[in-house]
Every structure is written in C-alpha cells, then in structure tokens.
PDB file of C-alpha atoms in Angstrom:
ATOM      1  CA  UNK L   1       6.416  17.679 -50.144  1.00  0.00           C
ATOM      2  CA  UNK L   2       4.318  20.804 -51.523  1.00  0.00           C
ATOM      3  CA  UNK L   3       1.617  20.429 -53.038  1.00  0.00           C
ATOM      4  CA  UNK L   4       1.342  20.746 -56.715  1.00  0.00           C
ATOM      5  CA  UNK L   5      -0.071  24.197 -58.171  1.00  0.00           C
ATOM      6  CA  UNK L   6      -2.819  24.223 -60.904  1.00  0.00           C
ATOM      7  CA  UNK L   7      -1.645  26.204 -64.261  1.00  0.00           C
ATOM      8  CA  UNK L   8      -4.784  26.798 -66.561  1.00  0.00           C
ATOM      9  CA  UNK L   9      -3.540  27.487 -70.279  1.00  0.00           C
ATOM     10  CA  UNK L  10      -5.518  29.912 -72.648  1.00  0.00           C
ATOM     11  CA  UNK L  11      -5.877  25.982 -74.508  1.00  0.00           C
ATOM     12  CA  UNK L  12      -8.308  25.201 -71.531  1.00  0.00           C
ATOM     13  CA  UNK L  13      -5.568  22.355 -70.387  1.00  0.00           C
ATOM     14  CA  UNK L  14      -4.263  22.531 -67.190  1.00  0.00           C
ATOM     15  CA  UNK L  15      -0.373  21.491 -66.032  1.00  0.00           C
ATOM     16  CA  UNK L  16       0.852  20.711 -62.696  1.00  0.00           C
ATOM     17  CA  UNK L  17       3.631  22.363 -61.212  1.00  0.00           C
ATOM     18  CA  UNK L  18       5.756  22.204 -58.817  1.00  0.00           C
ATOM     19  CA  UNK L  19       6.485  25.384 -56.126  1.00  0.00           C
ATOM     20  CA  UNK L  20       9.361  27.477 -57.585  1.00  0.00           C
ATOM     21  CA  UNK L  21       8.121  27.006 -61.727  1.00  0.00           C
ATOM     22  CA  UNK L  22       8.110  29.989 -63.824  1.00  0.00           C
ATOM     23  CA  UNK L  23       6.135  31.198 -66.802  1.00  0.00           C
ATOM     24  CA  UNK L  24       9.426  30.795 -68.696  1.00  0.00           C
ATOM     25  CA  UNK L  25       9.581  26.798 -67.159  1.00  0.00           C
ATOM     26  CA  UNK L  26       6.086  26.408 -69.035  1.00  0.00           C
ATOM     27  CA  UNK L  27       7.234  28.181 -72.107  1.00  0.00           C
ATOM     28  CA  UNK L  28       9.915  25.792 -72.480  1.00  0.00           C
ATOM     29  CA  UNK L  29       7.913  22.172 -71.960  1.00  0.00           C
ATOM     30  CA  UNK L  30       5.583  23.470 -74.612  1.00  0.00           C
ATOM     31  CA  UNK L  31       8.709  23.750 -76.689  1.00  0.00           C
ATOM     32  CA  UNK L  32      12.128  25.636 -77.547  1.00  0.00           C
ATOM     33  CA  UNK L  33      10.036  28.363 -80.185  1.00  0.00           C
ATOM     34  CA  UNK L  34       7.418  29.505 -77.570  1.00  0.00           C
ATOM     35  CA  UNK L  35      10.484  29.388 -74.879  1.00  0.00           C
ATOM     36  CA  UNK L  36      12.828  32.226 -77.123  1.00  0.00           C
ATOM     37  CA  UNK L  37       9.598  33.765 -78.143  1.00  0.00           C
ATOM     38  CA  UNK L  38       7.821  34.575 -74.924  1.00  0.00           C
ATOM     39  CA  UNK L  39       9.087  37.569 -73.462  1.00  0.00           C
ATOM     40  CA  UNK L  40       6.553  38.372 -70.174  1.00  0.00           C
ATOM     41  CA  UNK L  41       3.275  36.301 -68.548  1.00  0.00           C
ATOM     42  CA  UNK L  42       0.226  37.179 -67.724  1.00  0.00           C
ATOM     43  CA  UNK L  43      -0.490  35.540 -64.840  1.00  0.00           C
ATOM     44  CA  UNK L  44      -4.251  35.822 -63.423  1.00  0.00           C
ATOM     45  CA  UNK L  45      -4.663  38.758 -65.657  1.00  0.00           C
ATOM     46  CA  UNK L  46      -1.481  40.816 -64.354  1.00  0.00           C
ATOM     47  CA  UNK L  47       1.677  41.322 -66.717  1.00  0.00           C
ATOM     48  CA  UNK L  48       4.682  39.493 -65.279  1.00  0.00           C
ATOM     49  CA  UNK L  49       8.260  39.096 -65.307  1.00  0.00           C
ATOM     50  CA  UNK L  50       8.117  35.503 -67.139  1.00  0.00           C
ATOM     51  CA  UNK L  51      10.707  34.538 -64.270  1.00  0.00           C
ATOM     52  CA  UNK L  52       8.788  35.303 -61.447  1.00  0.00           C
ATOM     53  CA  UNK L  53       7.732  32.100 -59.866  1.00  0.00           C
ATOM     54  CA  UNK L  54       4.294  30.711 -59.617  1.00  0.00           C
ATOM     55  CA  UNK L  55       1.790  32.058 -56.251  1.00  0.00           C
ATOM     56  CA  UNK L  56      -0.106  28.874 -56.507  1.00  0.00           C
ATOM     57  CA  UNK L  57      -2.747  27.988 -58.723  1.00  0.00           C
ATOM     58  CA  UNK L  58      -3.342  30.284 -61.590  1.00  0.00           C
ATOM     59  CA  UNK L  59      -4.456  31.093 -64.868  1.00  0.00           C
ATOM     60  CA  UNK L  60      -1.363  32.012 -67.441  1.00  0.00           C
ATOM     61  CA  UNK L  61      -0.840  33.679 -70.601  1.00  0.00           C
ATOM     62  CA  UNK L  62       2.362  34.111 -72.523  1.00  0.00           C
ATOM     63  CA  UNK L  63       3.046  37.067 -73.966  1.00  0.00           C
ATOM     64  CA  UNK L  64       5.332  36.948 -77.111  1.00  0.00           C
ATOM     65  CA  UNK L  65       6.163  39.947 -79.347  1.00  0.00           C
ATOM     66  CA  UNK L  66       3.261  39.560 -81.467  1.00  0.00           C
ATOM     67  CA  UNK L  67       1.128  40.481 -78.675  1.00  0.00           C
ATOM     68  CA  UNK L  68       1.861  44.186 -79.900  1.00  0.00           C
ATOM     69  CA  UNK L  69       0.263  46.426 -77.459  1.00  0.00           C
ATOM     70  CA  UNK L  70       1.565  44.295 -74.137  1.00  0.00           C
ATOM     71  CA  UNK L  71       4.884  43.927 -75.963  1.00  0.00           C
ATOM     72  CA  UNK L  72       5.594  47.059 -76.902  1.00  0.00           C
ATOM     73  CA  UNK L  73       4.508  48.736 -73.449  1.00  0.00           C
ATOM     74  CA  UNK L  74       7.429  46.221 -71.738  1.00  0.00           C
ATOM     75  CA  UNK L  75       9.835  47.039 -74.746  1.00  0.00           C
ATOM     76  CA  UNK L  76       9.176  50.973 -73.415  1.00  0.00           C
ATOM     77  CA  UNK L  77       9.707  50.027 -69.813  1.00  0.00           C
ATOM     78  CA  UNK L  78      12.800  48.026 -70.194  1.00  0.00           C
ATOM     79  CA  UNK L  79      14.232  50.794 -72.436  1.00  0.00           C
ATOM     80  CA  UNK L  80      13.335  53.387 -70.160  1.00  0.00           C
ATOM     81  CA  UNK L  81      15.592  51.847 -67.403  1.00  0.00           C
ATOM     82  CA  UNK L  82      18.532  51.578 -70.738  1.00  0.00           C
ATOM     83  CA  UNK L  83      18.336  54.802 -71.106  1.00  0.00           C
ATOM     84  CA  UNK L  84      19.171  55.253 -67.146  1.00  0.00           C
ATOM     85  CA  UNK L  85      21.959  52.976 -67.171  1.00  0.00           C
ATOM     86  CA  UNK L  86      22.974  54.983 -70.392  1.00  0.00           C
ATOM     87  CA  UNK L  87      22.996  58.532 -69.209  1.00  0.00           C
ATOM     88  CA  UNK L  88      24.305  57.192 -65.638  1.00  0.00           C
ATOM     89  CA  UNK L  89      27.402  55.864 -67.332  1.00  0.00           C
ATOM     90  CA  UNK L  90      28.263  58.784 -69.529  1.00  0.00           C
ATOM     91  CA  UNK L  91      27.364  61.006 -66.843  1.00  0.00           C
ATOM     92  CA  UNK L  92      28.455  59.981 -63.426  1.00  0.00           C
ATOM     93  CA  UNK L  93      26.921  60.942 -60.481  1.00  0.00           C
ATOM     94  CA  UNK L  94      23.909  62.042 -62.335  1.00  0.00           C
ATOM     95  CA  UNK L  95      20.610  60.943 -60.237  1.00  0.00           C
ATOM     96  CA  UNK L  96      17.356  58.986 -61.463  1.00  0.00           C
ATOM     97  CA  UNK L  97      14.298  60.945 -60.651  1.00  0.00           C
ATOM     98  CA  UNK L  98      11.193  59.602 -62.386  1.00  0.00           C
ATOM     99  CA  UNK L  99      10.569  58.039 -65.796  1.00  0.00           C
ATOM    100  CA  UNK L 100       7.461  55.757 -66.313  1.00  0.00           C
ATOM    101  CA  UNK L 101       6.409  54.483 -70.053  1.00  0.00           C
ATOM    102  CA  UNK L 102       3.410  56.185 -71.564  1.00  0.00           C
ATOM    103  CA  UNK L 103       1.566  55.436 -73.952  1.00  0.00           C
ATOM    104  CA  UNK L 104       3.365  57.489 -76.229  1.00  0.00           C
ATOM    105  CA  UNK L 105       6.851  56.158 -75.726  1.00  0.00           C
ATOM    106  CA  UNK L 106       9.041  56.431 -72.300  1.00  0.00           C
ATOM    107  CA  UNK L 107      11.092  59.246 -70.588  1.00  0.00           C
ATOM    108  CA  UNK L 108      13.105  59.325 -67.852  1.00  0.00           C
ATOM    109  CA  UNK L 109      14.046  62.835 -64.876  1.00  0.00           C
ATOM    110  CA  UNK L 110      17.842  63.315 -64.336  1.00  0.00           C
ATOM    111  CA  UNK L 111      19.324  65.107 -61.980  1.00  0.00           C
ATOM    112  CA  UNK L 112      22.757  65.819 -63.851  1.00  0.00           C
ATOM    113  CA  UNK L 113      25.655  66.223 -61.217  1.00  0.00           C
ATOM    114  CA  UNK L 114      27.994  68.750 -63.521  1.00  0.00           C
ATOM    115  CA  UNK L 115      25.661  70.466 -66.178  1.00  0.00           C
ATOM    116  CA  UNK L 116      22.180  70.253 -67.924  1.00  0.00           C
ATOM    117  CA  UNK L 117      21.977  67.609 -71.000  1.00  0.00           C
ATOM    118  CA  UNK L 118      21.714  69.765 -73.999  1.00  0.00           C
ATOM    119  CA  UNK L 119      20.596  67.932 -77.522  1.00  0.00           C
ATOM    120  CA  UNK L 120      23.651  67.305 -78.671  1.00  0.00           C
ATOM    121  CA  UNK L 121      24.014  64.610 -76.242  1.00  0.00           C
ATOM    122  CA  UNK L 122      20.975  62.842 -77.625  1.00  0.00           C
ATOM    123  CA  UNK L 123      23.516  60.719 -80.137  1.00  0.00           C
ATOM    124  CA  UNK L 124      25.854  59.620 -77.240  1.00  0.00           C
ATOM    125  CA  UNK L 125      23.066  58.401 -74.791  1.00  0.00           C
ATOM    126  CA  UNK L 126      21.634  56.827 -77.737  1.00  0.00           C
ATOM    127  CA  UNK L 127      25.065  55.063 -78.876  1.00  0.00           C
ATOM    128  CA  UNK L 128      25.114  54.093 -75.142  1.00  0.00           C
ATOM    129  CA  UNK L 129      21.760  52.366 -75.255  1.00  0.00           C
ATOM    130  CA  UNK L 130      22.685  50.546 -78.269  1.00  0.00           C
ATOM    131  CA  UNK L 131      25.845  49.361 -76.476  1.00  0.00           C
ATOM    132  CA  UNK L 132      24.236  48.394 -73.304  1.00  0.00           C
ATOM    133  CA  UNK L 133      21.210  46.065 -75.594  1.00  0.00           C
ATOM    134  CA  UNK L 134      23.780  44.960 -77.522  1.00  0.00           C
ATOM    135  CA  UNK L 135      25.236  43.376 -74.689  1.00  0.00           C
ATOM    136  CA  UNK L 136      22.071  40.896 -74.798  1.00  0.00           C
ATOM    137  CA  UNK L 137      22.321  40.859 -70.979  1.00  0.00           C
ATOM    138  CA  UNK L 138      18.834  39.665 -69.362  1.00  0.00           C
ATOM    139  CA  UNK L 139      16.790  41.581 -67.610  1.00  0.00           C
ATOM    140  CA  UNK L 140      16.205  40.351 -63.955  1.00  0.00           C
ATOM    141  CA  UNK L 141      13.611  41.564 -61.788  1.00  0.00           C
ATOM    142  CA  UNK L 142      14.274  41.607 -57.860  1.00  0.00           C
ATOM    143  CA  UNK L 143      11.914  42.381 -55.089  1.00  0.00           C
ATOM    144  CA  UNK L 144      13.519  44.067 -52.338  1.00  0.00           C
ATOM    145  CA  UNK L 145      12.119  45.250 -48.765  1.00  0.00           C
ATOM    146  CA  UNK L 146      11.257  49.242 -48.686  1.00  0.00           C
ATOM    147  CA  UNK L 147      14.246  49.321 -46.198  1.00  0.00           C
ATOM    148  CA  UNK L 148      16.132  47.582 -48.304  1.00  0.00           C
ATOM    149  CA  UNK L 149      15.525  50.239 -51.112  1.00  0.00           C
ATOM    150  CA  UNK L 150      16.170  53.093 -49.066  1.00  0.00           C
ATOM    151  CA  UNK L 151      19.186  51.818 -47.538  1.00  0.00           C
ATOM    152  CA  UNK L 152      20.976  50.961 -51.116  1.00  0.00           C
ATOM    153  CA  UNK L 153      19.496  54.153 -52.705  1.00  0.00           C
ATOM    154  CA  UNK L 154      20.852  56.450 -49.869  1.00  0.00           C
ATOM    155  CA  UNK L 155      24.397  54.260 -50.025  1.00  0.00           C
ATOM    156  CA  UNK L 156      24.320  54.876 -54.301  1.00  0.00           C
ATOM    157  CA  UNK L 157      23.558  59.204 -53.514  1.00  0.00           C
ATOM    158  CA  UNK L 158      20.102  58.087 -55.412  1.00  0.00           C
ATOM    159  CA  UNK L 159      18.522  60.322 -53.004  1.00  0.00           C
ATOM    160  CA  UNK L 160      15.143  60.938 -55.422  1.00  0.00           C
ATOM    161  CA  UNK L 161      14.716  57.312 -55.295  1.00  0.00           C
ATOM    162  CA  UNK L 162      15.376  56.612 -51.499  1.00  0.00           C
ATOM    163  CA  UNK L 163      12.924  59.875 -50.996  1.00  0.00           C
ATOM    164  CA  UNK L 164      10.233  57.936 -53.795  1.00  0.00           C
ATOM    165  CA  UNK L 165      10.299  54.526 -51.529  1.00  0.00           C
ATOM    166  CA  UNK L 166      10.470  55.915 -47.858  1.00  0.00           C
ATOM    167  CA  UNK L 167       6.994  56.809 -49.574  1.00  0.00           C
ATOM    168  CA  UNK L 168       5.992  53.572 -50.352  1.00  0.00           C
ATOM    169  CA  UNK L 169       3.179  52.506 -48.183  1.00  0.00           C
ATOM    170  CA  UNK L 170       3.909  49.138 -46.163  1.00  0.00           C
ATOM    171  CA  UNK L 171       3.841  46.541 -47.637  1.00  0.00           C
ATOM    172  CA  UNK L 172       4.013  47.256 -51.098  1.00  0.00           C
TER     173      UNK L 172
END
C-alpha cells in the first residue's frame, strides 16, 4: 500500500490522504458549501486545477470566488479559452494563435480561414460564449506529452499551436 501524504490546512491541521486525492476531495470532507464554492487550489503556493491530484505531502489552500484577485485571474483564463471554442465554432477552420489573461482582462490571436473578424461580429462570439457557459460543462485540465501536442495540433490544422509546443523545452 502507498503511503499516506501529509495535507497542511491554512487551519494549521493536517489530513491524511491517500495517493490519487484532489483539492476538490478535501473541499468536500470539510463539507458540501466549501466543495461548490472552491473553484482552484493552491497547492505549495502554486494555483491549481482543484482536480489535479496530490504530489505528496503539501501545504493547500482553497481558492473560492471571494478570493478576488486569484479568482478573477482563472475566471479570465477559462474565458479566454470560451472565447476560442466560440469563434472556432462560428468560424470554422479559423486557427488559435496566442491569447494569455492579463491583468487587464484576456484576449485571444485568430487566424480566420475565410475573412478578418470585423466588430460586428463582437455580438455573435459573445452570444456564443454565453451558449457554451451556459452549458455548465466543467472544465478539465489534461497534461499531455509535447509529442502528443504536436501530433493532435498538426492532425486539428492548429499549426500555430503545434509550431508554439515543438518549442516547448523537454520536459515541460
């Protein structure tokens, strides 16, 4: 059997978990309100997916929306990647380029396939995001190998991105 990994809580008590517990498994034992509420971790000081299992023995912090400035920079990274899935919908064949958050909000490149966006598409990418967050689908973060990335990328025509990760250096 594994052995158990040490969870210290900003509380200064300290759970035992089995290999393969999440932020989100924590969340829940405290109870069902922090569980809804909690939306990422920090986990040894780093802001995580709240489903991304345990390392081993760390310190962990949930984050919930009233943890404004953490909150809000995930709220502009998730809706940067809505807004991708938005314009990559109405617009097929349109490539991703680039789009971090900032600390001013969140943007995203596009390489449109037929024609520039023009303003008056604004509304229609924006009915689109509402659509897609409507949908209340989870967001679910996967690590993939580099060659992994390049090889789906290439496969999709995402050739930006497949260019962005052949970049990558190892291991990362």
């Amino acid at each position: 059997m594994s052995a158990l990994f040490r969870i210290s809580l900003p509380d200064g008590s300290v759970r035992e978990v089995a290999p393969g517990t999440t932020p989100a498994d924590i969340a829940a034992a405290i109870g069902p309100g922090l569980a809804k509420a909690a939306i990422a971790a920090r986990v040894d000081g780093e802001l995580r997916d709240i489903m991304r299992p345990f390392d081993g023995d760390s310190a962990l912090a949930l984050v919930t929306a009233r943890d404004e400035a953490e909150a809000l920079e995930l709220a502009r990274h998730d809706l940067a990647h809505v807004m991708a899935e938005a314009v990559q919908h109405l617009f097929p064949g349109t490539q991703i380029t680039f789009g971090p958050a900032t600390d001013d909000g969140f943007y995203y490149d596009f390489a449109p396939k037929d024609r520039p966006f023009t303003d008056d598409d604004l509304p229609a990418i924006e009915a689109e995001m509402r659509a897609i967050i409507g949908r209340n689908e989870p967001f679910v973060r996967e690590v993939w190998s580099r060659e992994q990335l390049i090889e789906t990328w290439n496969k999709q025509g995402e050739t930006f991105k497949a260019e962005w990760a052949a970049e990558l250096p190892d291991g990362e």
